[in-house]
Structures are given as C-alpha cells and as structure tokens.
Coordinates of C-alpha atoms in Angstrom, one line a residue:
X1 CA -32.7 -5.8 -12.4
X2 CA -31.9 -3.2 -9.8
X3 CA -31.9 -6.0 -7.2
X4 CA -29.4 -8.0 -9.2
X5 CA -27.3 -4.8 -9.5
X6 CA -27.2 -4.3 -5.8
X7 CA -26.3 -7.9 -5.2
X8 CA -23.4 -7.6 -7.7
X9 CA -22.2 -4.5 -5.9
X10 CA -22.2 -6.2 -2.5
X11 CA -20.4 -9.3 -4.0
X12 CA -17.8 -7.2 -5.6
X13 CA -16.9 -5.6 -2.2
X14 CA -17.0 -9.1 -0.5
X15 CA -14.7 -10.8 -3.0
X16 CA -12.4 -7.7 -3.0
X17 CA -12.1 -8.0 0.8
X18 CA -11.6 -11.8 0.5
X19 CA -8.9 -11.4 -2.1
X20 CA -7.1 -9.0 0.1
X21 CA -7.4 -11.2 3.2
X22 CA -5.9 -14.1 1.3
X23 CA -2.6 -12.2 1.1
X24 CA -2.3 -12.8 4.9
X25 CA -2.4 -16.6 4.5
X26 CA 0.6 -18.9 3.8
X27 CA 1.9 -18.3 0.3
X28 CA 5.3 -20.0 0.0
X29 CA 7.3 -22.7 1.7
X30 CA 11.1 -22.1 1.5
X31 CA 13.6 -24.9 2.2
X32 CA 16.8 -23.2 3.6
X33 CA 19.7 -25.3 4.9
X34 CA 17.5 -28.4 5.0
X35 CA 14.9 -26.6 7.2
X36 CA 11.5 -25.4 6.2
X37 CA 10.1 -21.8 6.7
X38 CA 6.6 -20.7 5.5
X39 CA 5.8 -17.1 4.7
X40 CA 2.4 -15.4 4.2
X41 CA 1.8 -13.3 1.2
X42 CA 2.1 -10.0 3.0
X43 CA 5.5 -11.0 4.3
X44 CA 6.6 -11.7 0.8
X45 CA 5.2 -8.5 -0.5
X46 CA 6.5 -6.1 2.1
X47 CA 9.4 -8.0 3.5
X48 CA 9.6 -8.7 7.3
X49 CA 12.0 -9.8 10.0
X50 CA 11.8 -13.5 10.7
X51 CA 13.6 -15.7 13.2
X52 CA 15.0 -18.8 11.5
X53 CA 17.3 -21.3 13.2
X54 CA 18.0 -18.8 16.0
X55 CA 19.0 -16.1 13.6
X56 CA 17.0 -13.0 12.6
X57 CA 16.7 -12.2 8.9
X58 CA 15.2 -9.2 7.2
X59 CA 13.4 -10.7 4.2
X60 CA 13.6 -8.8 0.9
X61 CA 10.4 -7.6 -0.8
X62 CA 9.0 -9.7 -3.6
X63 CA 8.1 -7.0 -6.1
X64 CA 5.6 -9.0 -8.1
X65 CA 3.6 -10.0 -5.1
X66 CA 3.8 -6.5 -3.7
X67 CA 2.4 -5.1 -6.9
X68 CA -0.5 -7.6 -6.9
X69 CA -1.2 -6.7 -3.2
X70 CA -1.3 -3.0 -3.9
X71 CA -3.6 -3.4 -7.0
X72 CA -5.9 -5.7 -5.1
X73 CA -6.1 -3.2 -2.2
X74 CA -6.8 -0.3 -4.5
X75 CA -9.5 -2.2 -6.4
X76 CA -11.1 -3.2 -3.1
X77 CA -11.1 0.4 -1.8
X78 CA -12.6 1.6 -5.1
X79 CA -15.3 -1.1 -4.9
X80 CA -16.6 0.4 -1.6
X81 CA -17.3 3.7 -3.3
X82 CA -18.1 2.3 -6.8
X83 CA -21.8 3.2 -6.5
X84 CA -21.0 6.9 -6.4
X85 CA -19.1 7.1 -9.7
X86 CA -19.2 5.2 -13.0
X87 CA -15.6 6.0 -13.6
X88 CA -14.7 4.0 -10.5
X89 CA -16.5 1.0 -11.9
X90 CA -14.5 1.3 -15.1
X91 CA -11.3 1.6 -13.1
X92 CA -12.1 -1.4 -10.9
X93 CA -12.8 -3.6 -14.0
X94 CA -9.5 -2.5 -15.6
X95 CA -7.4 -3.0 -12.5
X96 CA -9.1 -6.3 -11.8
X97 CA -8.3 -7.7 -15.2
X98 CA -4.6 -6.7 -14.9
X99 CA -4.3 -8.1 -11.3
X100 CA -6.1 -11.3 -12.0
X101 CA -4.0 -12.1 -15.1
X102 CA -0.8 -11.1 -13.2
X103 CA -1.8 -13.3 -10.2
X104 CA -2.6 -16.2 -12.3
X105 CA 0.8 -16.0 -14.0
X106 CA 2.4 -16.0 -10.5
X107 CA 0.2 -18.9 -9.3
X108 CA 0.7 -21.1 -12.3
X109 CA 4.4 -20.5 -12.7
X110 CA 6.4 -23.7 -12.7
X111 CA 9.2 -22.1 -10.7
X112 CA 8.3 -20.0 -7.7
X113 CA 11.9 -18.7 -7.7
X114 CA 10.8 -16.2 -10.4
X115 CA 8.4 -14.4 -8.1
X116 CA 9.5 -15.1 -4.5
X117 CA 12.6 -13.2 -3.3
X118 CA 14.3 -15.5 -0.8
X119 CA 17.1 -13.1 0.2
X120 CA 18.9 -13.2 2.6
X121 CA 18.0 -16.8 3.7
X122 CA 21.1 -19.0 3.3
X123 CA 21.4 -22.2 1.3
X124 CA 17.9 -22.1 -0.2
X125 CA 17.4 -25.3 -2.2
X126 CA 13.6 -25.1 -2.9
X127 CA 10.6 -22.8 -3.0
X128 CA 7.1 -24.1 -3.3
X129 CA 3.7 -22.3 -3.4
X130 CA 0.9 -23.3 -1.1
X131 CA -2.6 -23.7 -2.4
X132 CA -3.6 -20.3 -1.1
X133 CA -1.7 -18.6 -4.0
X134 CA -4.0 -20.2 -6.5
X135 CA -7.1 -19.6 -4.3
X136 CA -6.1 -15.9 -4.1
X137 CA -5.7 -15.8 -7.9
X138 CA -9.2 -17.4 -8.4
X139 CA -10.7 -15.0 -5.9
X140 CA -9.3 -12.0 -7.7
X141 CA -10.6 -13.4 -11.0
X142 CA -14.1 -13.9 -9.6
X143 CA -13.9 -10.3 -8.2
X144 CA -13.0 -9.0 -11.6
X145 CA -15.9 -10.9 -13.3
X146 CA -18.3 -9.6 -10.7
X147 CA -16.9 -6.1 -11.2
X148 CA -17.5 -6.3 -15.0
X149 CA -21.0 -7.7 -14.5
X150 CA -21.8 -4.9 -12.1
X151 CA -20.6 -2.3 -14.6
X152 CA -22.6 -3.9 -17.5
X153 CA -25.8 -4.3 -15.4
X154 CA -25.6 -0.7 -14.1
X155 CA -24.9 0.6 -17.6
X156 CA -27.9 -1.4 -18.9
X157 CA -30.2 0.1 -16.2
X158 CA -28.9 3.6 -17.0
X159 CA -29.6 3.1 -20.8
X160 CA -33.0 1.7 -20.1
X161 CA -34.0 4.7 -18.0
X162 CA -32.7 7.1 -20.7
X163 CA -35.3 5.5 -23.1
X164 CA -32.9 4.9 -26.0
X165 CA -31.0 8.2 -25.7
X166 CA -27.8 6.2 -24.9
X167 CA -26.3 3.0 -26.0
X168 CA -25.1 0.2 -23.8
X169 CA -21.3 -0.6 -23.5
X170 CA -21.4 -3.7 -25.8
X171 CA -23.3 -1.7 -28.5
X172 CA -20.9 1.2 -28.2
X173 CA -18.0 -1.2 -28.7
X174 CA -19.7 -2.7 -31.8
X175 CA -20.3 0.8 -33.2
X176 CA -16.7 1.8 -32.6
X177 CA -15.4 -1.2 -34.6
X178 CA -17.9 -0.6 -37.4
X179 CA -16.8 3.1 -37.6
X180 CA -13.2 2.0 -37.5
X181 CA -13.8 -0.5 -40.3
X182 CA -15.5 2.2 -42.4
X183 CA -12.7 4.7 -41.8
X184 CA -10.0 2.1 -42.8
X185 CA -11.8 1.6 -46.1
X186 CA -11.4 5.3 -46.8
X187 CA -7.6 5.1 -46.6
X188 CA -5.8 5.6 -49.9
X189 CA -2.6 3.6 -49.8
X190 CA 0.3 5.0 -51.8
X191 CA 1.7 3.1 -54.7
X192 CA 5.1 1.5 -55.0
X193 CA 6.7 4.4 -56.9
X194 CA 5.4 6.9 -54.4
X195 CA 6.7 4.9 -51.4
X196 CA 10.2 4.8 -53.0
X197 CA 10.1 8.5 -53.8
X198 CA 9.0 9.5 -50.3
X199 CA 11.6 7.2 -48.7
X200 CA 14.4 8.7 -50.8
X201 CA 13.3 12.2 -49.9
X202 CA 13.2 11.4 -46.2
X203 CA 16.7 9.8 -46.3
X204 CA 18.1 12.8 -48.2
X205 CA 16.6 15.2 -45.6
X206 CA 18.0 13.2 -42.8
X207 CA 21.4 13.2 -44.4
X208 CA 21.3 17.0 -44.9
X209 CA 20.1 17.7 -41.4
X210 CA 22.8 15.4 -40.0
X211 CA 25.5 17.2 -42.0
X212 CA 24.2 20.6 -40.7
X213 CA 24.2 19.4 -37.1
X214 CA 27.7 18.0 -37.6
X215 CA 28.9 21.3 -39.1
X216 CA 27.5 23.4 -36.3
X217 CA 28.9 21.0 -33.7
X218 CA 32.4 21.0 -35.4
X219 CA 32.3 24.8 -35.7
X220 CA 31.3 25.4 -32.0
X221 CA 34.0 22.9 -31.0
X222 CA 36.7 24.7 -32.9
X223 CA 35.5 28.0 -31.5
X224 CA 35.7 26.7 -27.9
X225 CA 39.2 25.4 -28.5
X226 CA 40.2 28.7 -30.0
X227 CA 38.9 30.7 -27.0
X228 CA 40.5 28.3 -24.5
X229 CA 43.7 28.4 -26.4
X230 CA 43.8 32.2 -26.5
X231 CA 43.2 32.4 -22.7
X232 CA 45.9 29.9 -21.9

C-alpha cells in the first residue's frame, strides 16, 4: 500500500506539471479582419503584445483562464511538498476540484467569446478553441482524481498504523452525517400560532427601533440646522 501511495504522489506531481505546461500550448484561434491568429493559454491568461497584420496589439487578460492558470500553478507547487503536510493534501484536492470543474466549463462552452478576451483586435468575427483546451481540462481532472486518491490512501495507511485509534476519511464523513441526522431529529419545531406570535413581535420591534432611529436622526438634523442658522 505504501508503494501505491508513493506512485500516486509522483503521478500527482507529474500531472500537475503537465496541466501547467498545457497552458503554454495553442488555446484559441481568433478570426480578425478575415485573418487568423492563434494564441496560447498563457497569452490569453496574462495578455501579451502580438504583431498582427503589421500592427502591434497589447492583448487584454482573459480573467477566467488566468484564474485557472493560477489555481493550477498553486496546486502543482503544493503537490511538490504534499508529503510533508496532510493539510496540503486536503488543499490540493479542494483546489483541484474547483479548477477542474471551472476548466471543463470553459472547455465545453459553446461560445468561446464568453471566456476569451479578444480586445483590442479589430473586426473579430469568430473565436474557436483548439483541442488543447479540452486536453488541459482532462489533465487537471486526472490530477484532481490522483490527488484525492493520494489523500485517501495516505489517510488509510495512517489509520492502519494507529491500530483503530482513528477513523478513515470516508468513515468520518459517514459518522458526521449520522450525527447530523440525529441532531436534526432533536429539533423541536414551533407551532403555527407560535410562529405568528414571534413574527408579529419581531415586526413590532423593528417598527419601534425604526421610529427611534428616525426620531434621533430628525432631532440631530434640526440641531445642526439650528447651530448653522445661529452662526450665520
């Protein structure tokens, strides 16, 4: 089991690096003025100066792709040091889930316009993704699955070495929902009359407090006007 754990740890780092490298491949093809220009993911994320039809353009940053790039980079860096801290393994899994879902939404979007900022290219008529966008999304998804597997396997080994003193993550989750269900059963829900009574009390108190605030505000306003009027 420890061997499998080490393999998972290595694969997490490998797929994290692969996911990051894929952002430096062609991500989008833009048709501007009847001409075609292809940009890599990093160019879309951070913006860059490109020469197109003899003119130089400073491309705007595509915020969605930039966020995915940053999250992927953070998750990859964490994966390098994941063996030193269990908290990092939790963080990698969480960040991976968010990033993989986000990237899949970008990759499967019918209109690339929603996620690719084409400013300031003129007369843009079409924006298409390349296949590398979907490949990057799949790579991040595999990275996330491996990160979760690494977390669960490492947790299983830790529990096994504790000889029953601890519970595995799945068992802790099951116990949490069982405890939650038992606590919900203990709740005493108020009756119809009690709900009406409490609602009326809250509304009356809100009205009273509102009137008090209005009275203080009105009084202070009159006082300020009186002082200013006296000085003038």
